[in-house]
Amino acid sequence: MKKIIHRAADRGIQDHGWLKAAHSFSFAQYHDPAKVHFGLLRVLNDDIIAPGMGFGTHGHDNMEIVTIPLKGTLAHKDSLGSIGNIKYGEVQVMSAGKGIQHSEFNGSSDEEVNLLQLWVFPKERNIEPRYDQMQYDLEKANNSFLTIVSPVKVENVMWINQDAFFSLGTFDADSKASYKIQHPGNGAYVFFIEGQGIVDDTLLEKRDAAGVYDTEEIEFDFKENSKVLIIEVPMQ
């Protein structure tokens, strides 16, 4: 097993007033040549958006964009005609494909929204753009990892145009768990949303991450109540 450790405090921190962002990889004004991507994972942004504020209409192409709200409600509108809200307990997947325009705003007038937005390079380029969202079953993520995004089209899992898997889990203090790599050769970016635990003899705390590769399974030893997101991606 090989791993790369990214500490929460070492992320690119940006405070724009209405937007407080922490970038795990180079993004916008933040650039670190050692943190451009992990395999085909290009972006992991931890955003806090002030009430009523957000990102006006802008475009993307040839990128798989996954949004996971941690708190509050995000209002989405795009050039495909999709209009709606996404909240905690839901996941949104957008294939930018050959081009899409969209906007994202905090849907509340009095509560911040905190979300994770992740970009993954696509498997096929210039496909027809698409947008989808779903609610996942939080109970199934209790003391185990629940796959919420997958390249395999199955019920209750969002499809992605890449051999990538997103899995969430909530774990009790003093519990143990393991995660098996689902596609041969993939690596896994392990992001501690909350809590504290040991991964391959390394202690990870809130918002710390470990990029793990050249392994078939990852073992976890949780020291606190924890919530973990695993982004499994091809390494090249």
Short mmCIF file of C-alpha atoms in Angstrom, two decimals:
data_model
loop_
_atom_site.label_atom_id
_atom_site.label_comp_id
_atom_site.label_asym_id
_atom_site.label_seq_id
_atom_site.Cartn_x
_atom_site.Cartn_y
_atom_site.Cartn_z
CA MET A 1 0.00 0.00 0.00
CA LYS A 2 1.11 3.51 -0.84
CA LYS A 3 -0.49 6.67 0.48
CA ILE A 4 -0.39 10.45 0.32
CA ILE A 5 -1.58 12.46 3.34
CA HIS A 6 -3.39 15.79 2.95
CA ARG A 7 -4.03 17.61 6.23
CA ALA A 8 -7.06 19.86 6.59
CA ALA A 9 -4.93 22.86 7.54
CA ASP A 10 -2.82 22.46 4.39
CA ARG A 11 -5.75 22.90 1.99
CA GLY A 12 -6.08 26.07 -0.06
CA ILE A 13 -8.26 28.30 2.13
CA GLN A 14 -10.15 31.13 0.40
CA ASP A 15 -12.47 33.63 2.13
CA HIS A 16 -14.54 35.70 -0.29
CA GLY A 17 -17.01 36.88 2.33
CA TRP A 18 -20.08 35.21 0.83
CA LEU A 19 -18.03 32.07 0.08
CA LYS A 20 -15.58 30.29 2.34
CA ALA A 21 -13.81 27.55 0.41
CA ALA A 22 -11.19 24.93 1.24
CA HIS A 23 -9.57 23.35 -1.83
CA SER A 24 -7.94 19.94 -1.50
CA PHE A 25 -6.43 20.40 -4.97
CA SER A 26 -5.29 23.39 -7.02
CA PHE A 27 -8.32 25.51 -7.91
CA ALA A 28 -8.98 29.15 -8.86
CA GLN A 29 -6.38 31.35 -7.12
CA TYR A 30 -4.94 28.43 -5.15
CA HIS A 31 -2.16 26.50 -6.87
CA ASP A 32 0.13 23.85 -5.43
CA PRO A 33 2.05 21.82 -8.04
CA ALA A 34 2.08 18.87 -5.61
CA LYS A 35 -1.72 18.96 -5.32
CA VAL A 36 -3.20 19.09 -8.81
CA HIS A 37 -5.11 15.80 -8.73
CA PHE A 38 -5.24 12.31 -7.24
CA GLY A 39 -5.55 9.91 -10.14
CA LEU A 40 -8.57 11.11 -12.12
CA LEU A 41 -9.98 13.08 -9.16
CA ARG A 42 -9.33 16.70 -10.10
CA VAL A 43 -11.28 18.79 -7.56
CA LEU A 44 -12.54 18.44 -4.00
CA ASN A 45 -13.92 21.74 -2.74
CA ASP A 46 -15.38 22.16 0.74
CA ASP A 47 -17.62 25.24 0.32
CA ILE A 48 -19.66 27.28 2.79
CA ILE A 49 -22.05 29.66 1.00
CA ALA A 50 -23.80 32.55 2.76
CA PRO A 51 -27.63 32.77 2.73
CA GLY A 52 -29.02 33.88 -0.63
CA MET A 53 -25.59 33.88 -2.30
CA GLY A 54 -24.03 31.57 -4.86
CA PHE A 55 -22.52 30.99 -8.27
CA GLY A 56 -24.22 32.67 -11.24
CA THR A 57 -24.66 30.94 -14.58
CA HIS A 58 -21.36 29.50 -15.79
CA GLY A 59 -20.24 26.70 -18.08
CA HIS A 60 -18.42 23.36 -17.87
CA ASP A 61 -17.44 20.71 -20.36
CA ASN A 62 -15.96 17.21 -20.20
CA MET A 63 -16.05 16.82 -16.45
CA GLU A 64 -18.08 14.64 -14.08
CA ILE A 65 -19.28 16.88 -11.24
CA VAL A 66 -20.59 15.40 -7.99
CA THR A 67 -22.15 17.58 -5.28
CA ILE A 68 -22.82 16.32 -1.74
CA PRO A 69 -24.50 18.79 0.65
CA LEU A 70 -23.46 18.47 4.30
CA LYS A 71 -25.77 21.17 5.64
CA GLY A 72 -28.52 23.38 4.21
CA THR A 73 -30.15 23.51 0.78
CA LEU A 74 -28.54 24.26 -2.60
CA ALA A 75 -30.72 25.58 -5.44
CA HIS A 76 -29.70 24.33 -8.91
CA LYS A 77 -30.68 25.48 -12.40
CA ASP A 78 -29.12 24.43 -15.71
CA SER A 79 -29.37 24.67 -19.50
CA LEU A 80 -31.02 21.24 -19.67
CA GLY A 81 -34.06 22.72 -17.96
CA SER A 82 -33.34 21.13 -14.59
CA ILE A 83 -34.53 23.27 -11.68
CA GLY A 84 -34.59 22.09 -8.09
CA ASN A 85 -33.07 21.92 -4.65
CA ILE A 86 -30.54 19.48 -3.25
CA LYS A 87 -30.12 19.04 0.49
CA TYR A 88 -28.31 16.95 3.08
CA GLY A 89 -28.93 13.25 2.44
CA GLU A 90 -28.93 13.72 -1.32
CA VAL A 91 -26.26 13.53 -4.02
CA GLN A 92 -26.15 15.26 -7.40
CA VAL A 93 -24.21 14.04 -10.44
CA MET A 94 -23.77 16.15 -13.56
CA SER A 95 -21.98 15.06 -16.73
CA ALA A 96 -20.84 18.28 -18.38
CA GLY A 97 -20.07 16.37 -21.58
CA LYS A 98 -19.94 18.55 -24.67
CA GLY A 99 -21.09 21.57 -22.65
CA ILE A 100 -23.57 22.68 -19.98
CA GLN A 101 -24.47 25.97 -18.30
CA HIS A 102 -25.70 26.03 -14.71
CA SER A 103 -26.06 28.12 -11.57
CA GLU A 104 -25.90 27.17 -7.88
CA PHE A 105 -27.22 29.28 -5.01
CA ASN A 106 -27.88 28.88 -1.33
CA GLY A 107 -31.62 28.23 -1.28
CA SER A 108 -32.07 29.66 2.22
CA SER A 109 -32.39 33.29 3.32
CA ASP A 110 -31.07 32.63 6.82
CA GLU A 111 -28.93 29.46 6.86
CA GLU A 112 -25.50 28.74 5.41
CA VAL A 113 -25.09 25.81 3.05
CA ASN A 114 -22.01 23.60 3.37
CA LEU A 115 -21.25 21.24 0.49
CA LEU A 116 -18.57 19.11 -1.03
CA GLN A 117 -18.13 19.45 -4.78
CA LEU A 118 -15.92 16.99 -6.61
CA TRP A 119 -14.77 16.89 -10.22
CA VAL A 120 -13.63 13.69 -11.93
CA PHE A 121 -12.19 13.48 -15.43
CA PRO A 122 -14.66 11.59 -17.71
CA LYS A 123 -14.18 8.20 -19.31
CA GLU A 124 -15.84 9.28 -22.57
CA ARG A 125 -15.53 12.84 -23.83
CA ASN A 126 -18.14 15.02 -25.53
CA ILE A 127 -21.14 12.95 -24.45
CA GLU A 128 -24.59 14.51 -24.18
CA PRO A 129 -24.70 16.52 -20.95
CA ARG A 130 -26.96 15.19 -18.19
CA TYR A 131 -28.07 15.97 -14.67
CA ASP A 132 -29.50 13.76 -11.96
CA GLN A 133 -29.92 13.64 -8.20
CA MET A 134 -31.17 11.19 -5.61
CA GLN A 135 -31.68 10.69 -1.91
CA TYR A 136 -29.56 7.96 -0.33
CA ASP A 137 -30.48 5.81 2.67
CA LEU A 138 -28.51 7.12 5.65
CA GLU A 139 -29.41 4.05 7.71
CA LYS A 140 -27.53 1.82 5.26
CA ALA A 141 -24.41 3.94 5.80
CA ASN A 142 -24.33 3.19 9.54
CA ASN A 143 -21.04 1.48 10.47
CA SER A 144 -20.50 0.47 6.86
CA PHE A 145 -19.71 2.08 3.52
CA LEU A 146 -22.64 2.75 1.18
CA THR A 147 -21.88 3.24 -2.52
CA ILE A 148 -23.83 6.27 -3.78
CA VAL A 149 -22.09 6.84 -7.15
CA SER A 150 -20.93 4.09 -9.51
CA PRO A 151 -20.17 3.36 -13.20
CA VAL A 152 -22.60 0.44 -12.92
CA LYS A 153 -26.23 1.35 -13.55
CA VAL A 154 -28.05 -0.12 -10.56
CA GLU A 155 -31.03 0.98 -8.47
CA ASN A 156 -30.45 3.59 -5.75
CA VAL A 157 -26.96 4.45 -7.02
CA MET A 158 -26.07 7.43 -9.21
CA TRP A 159 -24.31 6.66 -12.50
CA ILE A 160 -21.01 8.35 -13.42
CA ASN A 161 -19.16 8.43 -16.74
CA GLN A 162 -15.95 7.01 -15.27
CA ASP A 163 -14.77 3.84 -13.51
CA ALA A 164 -15.21 5.69 -10.22
CA PHE A 165 -17.12 4.92 -7.03
CA PHE A 166 -18.21 7.29 -4.26
CA SER A 167 -19.01 5.71 -0.89
CA LEU A 168 -20.20 7.26 2.38
CA GLY A 169 -20.20 5.83 5.88
CA THR A 170 -20.94 6.92 9.45
CA PHE A 171 -19.09 5.04 12.16
CA ASP A 172 -19.24 4.75 15.93
CA ALA A 173 -16.24 5.47 18.13
CA ASP A 174 -14.08 2.37 18.76
CA SER A 175 -15.53 0.57 15.72
CA LYS A 176 -13.55 -0.95 12.88
CA ALA A 177 -14.35 -1.23 9.19
CA SER A 178 -12.78 -2.05 5.85
CA TYR A 179 -13.23 -0.92 2.27
CA LYS A 180 -12.46 -3.14 -0.71
CA ILE A 181 -11.37 -1.53 -3.98
CA GLN A 182 -14.21 -2.12 -6.45
CA HIS A 183 -12.31 -1.74 -9.74
CA PRO A 184 -8.84 -3.30 -10.18
CA GLY A 185 -6.04 -0.74 -10.22
CA ASN A 186 -8.10 2.08 -8.74
CA GLY A 187 -6.89 4.22 -5.87
CA ALA A 188 -9.06 5.67 -3.09
CA TYR A 189 -9.11 9.20 -1.74
CA VAL A 190 -10.29 8.86 1.87
CA PHE A 191 -11.80 12.11 3.24
CA PHE A 192 -12.79 12.39 6.90
CA ILE A 193 -15.84 14.67 6.93
CA GLU A 194 -16.11 14.33 10.70
CA GLY A 195 -14.35 12.45 13.46
CA GLN A 196 -11.05 10.71 13.82
CA GLY A 197 -9.61 7.35 12.86
CA ILE A 198 -6.53 5.40 11.89
CA VAL A 199 -5.89 4.38 8.28
CA ASP A 200 -2.81 2.22 7.70
CA ASP A 201 -1.14 3.44 10.94
CA THR A 202 -1.89 7.10 10.13
CA LEU A 203 -4.27 9.13 12.30
CA LEU A 204 -6.73 11.19 10.26
CA GLU A 205 -8.90 13.90 11.82
CA LYS A 206 -11.76 16.11 10.64
CA ARG A 207 -11.25 17.18 6.99
CA ASP A 208 -7.93 15.29 6.72
CA ALA A 209 -7.51 12.98 3.73
CA ALA A 210 -5.37 10.09 2.55
CA GLY A 211 -4.85 9.12 -1.08
CA VAL A 212 -4.33 5.36 -0.97
CA TYR A 213 -3.26 3.17 -3.90
CA ASP A 214 -1.51 -0.08 -4.81
CA THR A 215 -3.81 -1.97 -2.46
CA GLU A 216 -6.98 -4.06 -2.66
CA GLU A 217 -8.39 -3.20 0.78
CA ILE A 218 -8.23 -0.36 3.31
CA GLU A 219 -8.65 -0.93 7.06
CA PHE A 220 -10.16 1.66 9.43
CA ASP A 221 -9.97 1.95 13.22
CA PHE A 222 -12.26 4.76 14.36
CA LYS A 223 -11.36 6.67 17.53
CA GLU A 224 -14.38 9.00 17.50
CA ASN A 225 -17.83 9.02 15.92
CA SER A 226 -16.90 9.62 12.29
CA LYS A 227 -18.26 10.30 8.83
CA VAL A 228 -16.07 9.32 5.87
CA LEU A 229 -16.30 9.82 2.11
CA ILE A 230 -14.27 7.54 -0.17
CA ILE A 231 -13.70 8.56 -3.78
CA GLU A 232 -12.33 5.58 -5.68
CA VAL A 233 -10.85 6.53 -9.06
CA PRO A 234 -8.56 5.19 -11.78
CA MET A 235 -5.02 6.34 -11.13
CA GLN A 236 -4.39 7.18 -14.80
#
